[in-house]
PDB file of C-alpha atoms in Angstrom:
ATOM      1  CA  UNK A   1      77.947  96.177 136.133  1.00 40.00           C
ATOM      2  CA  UNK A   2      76.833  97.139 132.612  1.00 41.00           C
ATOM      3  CA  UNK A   3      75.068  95.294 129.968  1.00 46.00           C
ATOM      4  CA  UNK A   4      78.055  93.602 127.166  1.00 46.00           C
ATOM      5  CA  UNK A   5      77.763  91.988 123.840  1.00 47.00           C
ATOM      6  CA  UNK A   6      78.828  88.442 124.724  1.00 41.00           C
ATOM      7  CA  UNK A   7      81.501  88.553 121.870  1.00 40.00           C
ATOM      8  CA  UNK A   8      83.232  91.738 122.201  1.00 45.00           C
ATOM      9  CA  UNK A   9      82.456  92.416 125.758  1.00 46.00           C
ATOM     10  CA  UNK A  10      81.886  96.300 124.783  1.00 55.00           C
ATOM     11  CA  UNK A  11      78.831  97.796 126.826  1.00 62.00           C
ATOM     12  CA  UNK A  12      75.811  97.633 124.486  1.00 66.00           C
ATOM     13  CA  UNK A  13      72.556  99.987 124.642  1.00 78.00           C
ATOM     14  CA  UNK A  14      71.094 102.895 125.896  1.00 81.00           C
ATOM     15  CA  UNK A  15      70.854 101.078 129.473  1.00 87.00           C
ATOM     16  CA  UNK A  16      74.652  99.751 129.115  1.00 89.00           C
ATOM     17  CA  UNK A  17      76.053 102.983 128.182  1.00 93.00           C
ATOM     18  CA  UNK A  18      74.400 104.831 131.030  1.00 93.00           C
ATOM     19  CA  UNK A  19      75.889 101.328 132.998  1.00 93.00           C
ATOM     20  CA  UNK A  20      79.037 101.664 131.956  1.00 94.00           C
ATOM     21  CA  UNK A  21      78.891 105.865 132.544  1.00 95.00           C
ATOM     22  CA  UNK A  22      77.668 105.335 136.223  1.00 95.00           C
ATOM     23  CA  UNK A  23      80.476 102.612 137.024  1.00 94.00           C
ATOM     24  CA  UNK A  24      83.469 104.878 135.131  1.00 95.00           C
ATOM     25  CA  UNK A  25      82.163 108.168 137.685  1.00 95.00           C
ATOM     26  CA  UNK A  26      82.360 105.735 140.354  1.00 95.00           C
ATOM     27  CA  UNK A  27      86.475 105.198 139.180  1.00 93.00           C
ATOM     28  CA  UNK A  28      86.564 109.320 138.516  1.00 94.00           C
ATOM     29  CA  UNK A  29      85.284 110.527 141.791  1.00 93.00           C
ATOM     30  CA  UNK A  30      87.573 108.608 143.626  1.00 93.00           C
ATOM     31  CA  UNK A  31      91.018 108.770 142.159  1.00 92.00           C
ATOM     32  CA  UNK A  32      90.202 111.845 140.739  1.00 91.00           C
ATOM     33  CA  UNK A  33      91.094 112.006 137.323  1.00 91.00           C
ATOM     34  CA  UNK A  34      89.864 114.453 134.414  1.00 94.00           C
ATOM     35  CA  UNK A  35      87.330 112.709 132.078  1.00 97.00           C
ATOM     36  CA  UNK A  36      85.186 113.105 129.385  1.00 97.00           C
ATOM     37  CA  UNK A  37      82.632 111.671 126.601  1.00 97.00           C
ATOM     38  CA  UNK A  38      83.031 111.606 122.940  1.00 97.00           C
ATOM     39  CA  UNK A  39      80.213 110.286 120.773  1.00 96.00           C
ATOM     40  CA  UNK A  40      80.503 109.173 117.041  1.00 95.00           C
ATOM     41  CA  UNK A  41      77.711 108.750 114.896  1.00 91.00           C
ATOM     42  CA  UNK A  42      78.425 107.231 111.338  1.00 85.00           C
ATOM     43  CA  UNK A  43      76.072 108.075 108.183  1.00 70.00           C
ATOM     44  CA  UNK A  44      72.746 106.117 107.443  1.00 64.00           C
ATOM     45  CA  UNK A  45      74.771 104.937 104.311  1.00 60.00           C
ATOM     46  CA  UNK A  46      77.121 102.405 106.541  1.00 59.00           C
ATOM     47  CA  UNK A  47      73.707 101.184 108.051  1.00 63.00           C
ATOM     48  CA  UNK A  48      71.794 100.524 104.571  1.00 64.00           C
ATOM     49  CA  UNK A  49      73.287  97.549 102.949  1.00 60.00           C
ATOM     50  CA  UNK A  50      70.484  94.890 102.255  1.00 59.00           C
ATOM     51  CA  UNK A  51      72.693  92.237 103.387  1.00 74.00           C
ATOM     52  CA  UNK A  52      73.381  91.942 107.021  1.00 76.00           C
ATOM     53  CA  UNK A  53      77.036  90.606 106.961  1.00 81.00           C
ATOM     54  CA  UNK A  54      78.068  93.792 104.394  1.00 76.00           C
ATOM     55  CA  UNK A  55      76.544  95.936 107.019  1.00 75.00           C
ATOM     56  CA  UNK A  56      78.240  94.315 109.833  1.00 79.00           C
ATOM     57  CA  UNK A  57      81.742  94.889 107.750  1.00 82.00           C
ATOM     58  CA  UNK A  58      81.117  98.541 107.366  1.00 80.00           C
ATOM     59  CA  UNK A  59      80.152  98.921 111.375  1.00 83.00           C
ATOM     60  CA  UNK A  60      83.351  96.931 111.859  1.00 88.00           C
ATOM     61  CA  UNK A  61      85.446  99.478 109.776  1.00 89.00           C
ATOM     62  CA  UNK A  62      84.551 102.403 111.945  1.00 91.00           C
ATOM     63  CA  UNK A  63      84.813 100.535 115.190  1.00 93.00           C
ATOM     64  CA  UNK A  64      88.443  99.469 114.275  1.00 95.00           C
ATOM     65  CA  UNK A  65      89.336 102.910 113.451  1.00 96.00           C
ATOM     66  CA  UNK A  66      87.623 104.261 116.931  1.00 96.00           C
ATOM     67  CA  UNK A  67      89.802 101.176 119.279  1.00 96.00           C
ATOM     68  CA  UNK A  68      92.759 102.310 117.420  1.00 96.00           C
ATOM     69  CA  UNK A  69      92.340 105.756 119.091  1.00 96.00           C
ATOM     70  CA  UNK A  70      91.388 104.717 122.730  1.00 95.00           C
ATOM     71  CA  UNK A  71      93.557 104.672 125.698  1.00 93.00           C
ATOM     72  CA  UNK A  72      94.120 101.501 128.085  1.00 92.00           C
ATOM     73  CA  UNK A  73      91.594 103.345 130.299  1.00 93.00           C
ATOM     74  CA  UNK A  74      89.306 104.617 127.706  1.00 95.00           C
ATOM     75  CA  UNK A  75      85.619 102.611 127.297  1.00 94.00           C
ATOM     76  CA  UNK A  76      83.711 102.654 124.435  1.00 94.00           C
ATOM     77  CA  UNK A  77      80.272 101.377 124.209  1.00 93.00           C
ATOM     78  CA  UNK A  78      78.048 101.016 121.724  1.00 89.00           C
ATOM     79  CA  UNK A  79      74.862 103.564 122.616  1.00 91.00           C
ATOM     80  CA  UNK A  80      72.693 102.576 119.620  1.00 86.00           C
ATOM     81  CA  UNK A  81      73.049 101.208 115.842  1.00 82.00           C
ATOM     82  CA  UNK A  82      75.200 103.998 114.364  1.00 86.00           C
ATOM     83  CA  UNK A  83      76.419 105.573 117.779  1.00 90.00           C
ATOM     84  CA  UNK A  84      79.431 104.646 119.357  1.00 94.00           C
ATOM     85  CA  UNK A  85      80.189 106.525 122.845  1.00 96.00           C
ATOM     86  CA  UNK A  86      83.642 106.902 124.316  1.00 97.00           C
ATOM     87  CA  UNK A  87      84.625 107.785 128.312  1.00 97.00           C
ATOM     88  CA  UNK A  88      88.086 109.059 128.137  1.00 97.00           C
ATOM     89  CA  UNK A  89      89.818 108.692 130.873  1.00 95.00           C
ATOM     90  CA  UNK A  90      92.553 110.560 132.480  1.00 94.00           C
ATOM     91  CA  UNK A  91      91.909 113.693 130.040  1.00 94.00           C
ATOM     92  CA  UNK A  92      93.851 116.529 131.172  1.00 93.00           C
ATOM     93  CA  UNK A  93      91.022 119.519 130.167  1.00 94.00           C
ATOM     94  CA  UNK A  94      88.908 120.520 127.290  1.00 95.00           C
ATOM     95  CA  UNK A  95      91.828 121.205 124.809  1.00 97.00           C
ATOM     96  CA  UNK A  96      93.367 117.421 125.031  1.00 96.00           C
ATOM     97  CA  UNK A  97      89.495 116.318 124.761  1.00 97.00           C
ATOM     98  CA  UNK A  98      88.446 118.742 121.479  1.00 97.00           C
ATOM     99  CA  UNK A  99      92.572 117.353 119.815  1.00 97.00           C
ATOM    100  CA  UNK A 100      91.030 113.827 120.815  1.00 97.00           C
ATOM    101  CA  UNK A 101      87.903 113.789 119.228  1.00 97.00           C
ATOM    102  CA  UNK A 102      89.274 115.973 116.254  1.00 97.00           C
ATOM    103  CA  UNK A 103      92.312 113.326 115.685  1.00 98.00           C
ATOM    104  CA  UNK A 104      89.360 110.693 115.797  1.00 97.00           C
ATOM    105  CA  UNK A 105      87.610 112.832 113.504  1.00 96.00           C
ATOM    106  CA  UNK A 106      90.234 113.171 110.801  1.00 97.00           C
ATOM    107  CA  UNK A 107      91.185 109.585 111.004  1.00 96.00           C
ATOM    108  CA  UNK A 108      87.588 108.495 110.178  1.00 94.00           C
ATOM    109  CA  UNK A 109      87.660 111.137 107.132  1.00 91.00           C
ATOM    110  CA  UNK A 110      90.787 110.253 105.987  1.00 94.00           C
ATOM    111  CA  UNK A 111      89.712 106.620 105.685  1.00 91.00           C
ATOM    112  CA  UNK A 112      86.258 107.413 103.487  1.00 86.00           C
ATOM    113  CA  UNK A 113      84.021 106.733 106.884  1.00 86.00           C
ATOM    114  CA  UNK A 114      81.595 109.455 106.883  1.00 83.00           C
ATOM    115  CA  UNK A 115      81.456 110.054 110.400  1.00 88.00           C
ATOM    116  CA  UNK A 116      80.798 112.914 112.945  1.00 91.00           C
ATOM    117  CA  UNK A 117      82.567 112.995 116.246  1.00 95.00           C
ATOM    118  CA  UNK A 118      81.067 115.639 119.223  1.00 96.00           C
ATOM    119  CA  UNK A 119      82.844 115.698 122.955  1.00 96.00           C
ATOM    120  CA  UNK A 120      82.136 117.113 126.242  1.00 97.00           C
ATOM    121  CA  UNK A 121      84.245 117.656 129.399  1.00 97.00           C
ATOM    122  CA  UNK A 122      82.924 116.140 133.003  1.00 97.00           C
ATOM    123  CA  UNK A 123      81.952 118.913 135.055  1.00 93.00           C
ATOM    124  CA  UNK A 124      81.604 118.440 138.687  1.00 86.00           C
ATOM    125  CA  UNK A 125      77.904 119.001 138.217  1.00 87.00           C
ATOM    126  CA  UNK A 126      76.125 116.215 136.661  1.00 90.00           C
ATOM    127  CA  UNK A 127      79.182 114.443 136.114  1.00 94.00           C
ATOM    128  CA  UNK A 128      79.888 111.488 133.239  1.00 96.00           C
ATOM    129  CA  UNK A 129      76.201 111.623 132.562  1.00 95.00           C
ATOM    130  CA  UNK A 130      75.653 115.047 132.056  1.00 96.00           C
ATOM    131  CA  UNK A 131      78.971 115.272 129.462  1.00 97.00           C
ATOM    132  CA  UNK A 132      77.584 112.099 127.440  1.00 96.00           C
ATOM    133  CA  UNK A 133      73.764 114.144 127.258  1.00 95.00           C
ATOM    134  CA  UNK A 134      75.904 117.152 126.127  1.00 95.00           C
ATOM    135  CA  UNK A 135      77.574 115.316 123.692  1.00 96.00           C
ATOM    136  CA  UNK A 136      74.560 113.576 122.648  1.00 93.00           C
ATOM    137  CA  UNK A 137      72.607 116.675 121.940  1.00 93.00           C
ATOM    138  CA  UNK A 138      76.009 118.166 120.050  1.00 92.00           C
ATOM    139  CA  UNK A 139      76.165 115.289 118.202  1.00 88.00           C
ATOM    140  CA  UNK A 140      72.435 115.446 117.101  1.00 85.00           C
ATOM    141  CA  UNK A 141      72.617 119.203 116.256  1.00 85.00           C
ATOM    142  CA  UNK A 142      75.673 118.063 113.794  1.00 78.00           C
ATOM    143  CA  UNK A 143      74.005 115.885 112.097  1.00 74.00           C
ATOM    144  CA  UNK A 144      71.127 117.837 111.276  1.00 78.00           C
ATOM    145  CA  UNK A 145      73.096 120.886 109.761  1.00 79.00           C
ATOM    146  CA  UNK A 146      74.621 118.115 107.573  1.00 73.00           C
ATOM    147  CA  UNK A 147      71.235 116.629 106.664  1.00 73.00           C
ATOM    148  CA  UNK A 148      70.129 120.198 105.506  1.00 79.00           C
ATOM    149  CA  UNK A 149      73.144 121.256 103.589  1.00 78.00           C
ATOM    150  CA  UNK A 150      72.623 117.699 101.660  1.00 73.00           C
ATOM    151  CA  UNK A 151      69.109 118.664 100.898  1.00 81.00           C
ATOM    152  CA  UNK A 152      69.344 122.252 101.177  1.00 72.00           C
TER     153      UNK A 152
END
């Protein structure tokens, strides 16, 4: 079992992410579905309101629009303040994972929620664990092109 925030019952945490990714492969190897990780990372901005319940409205904002995109499978966790990760599951291949996260993408956009989505496909290799790291590290590279074009 993973780790949960006792009012929204969403896996919270480095340690309840890689919970909740090690219970979903569990559900993946054995029925055998397609799956996959998308990770969304909202700007510094949402995070730096002086007043806690401000910030807490902004967090909310992008968290609505994320649970409006998942599927009655999908789990969402949240992997640190600012990070959100997603397991998608059934995805059927990369293309219905990249018009997944890029939907997510857009939505969070066309909202004002300065946002950056990145995704990665299980492999049989490594597994749910291995996509979330390669998201992760996607999701990392993203944001510091961004961070250098804004100070560049």
């Amino acid at each position: 079992m993973y780790t949960t925030d006792d009012t929204t019952s969403v896996a919270t945490g480095r340690s309840g992410w890689a919970d909740l990714l090690t219970t979903e492969e569990r559900h993946v190897e054995a029925q055998g579905f397609g799956a996959g990780v998308l990770v969304v990372s909202y700007a510094p901005e949402l995070l730096a309101h002086t007043d806690a319940d401000d910030r807490r409205l902004a967090e909310a904002a992008v968290v609505g629009v994320v649970d409006r995109h998942l599927g009655w499978t999908d789990r969402r966790a949240t992997i640190a303040p600012g990070r959100l990760g997603i397991v998608v599951i059934p995805v059927d291949g990369t293309l219905a994972l990249t018009r997944r996260a890029s939907a997510l993408h857009r939505d969070l956009r066309d909202r004002g929620l300065s946002a950056d989505v990145s995704y990665s496909i299980r492999r049989r290799t490594g597994g749910l664990a291995a996509a979330a790291a390669r998201a992760d590290a996607a999701l990392d590279s993203a944001v510091i092109r961004r961070r250098r074009r804004l100070l560049g």
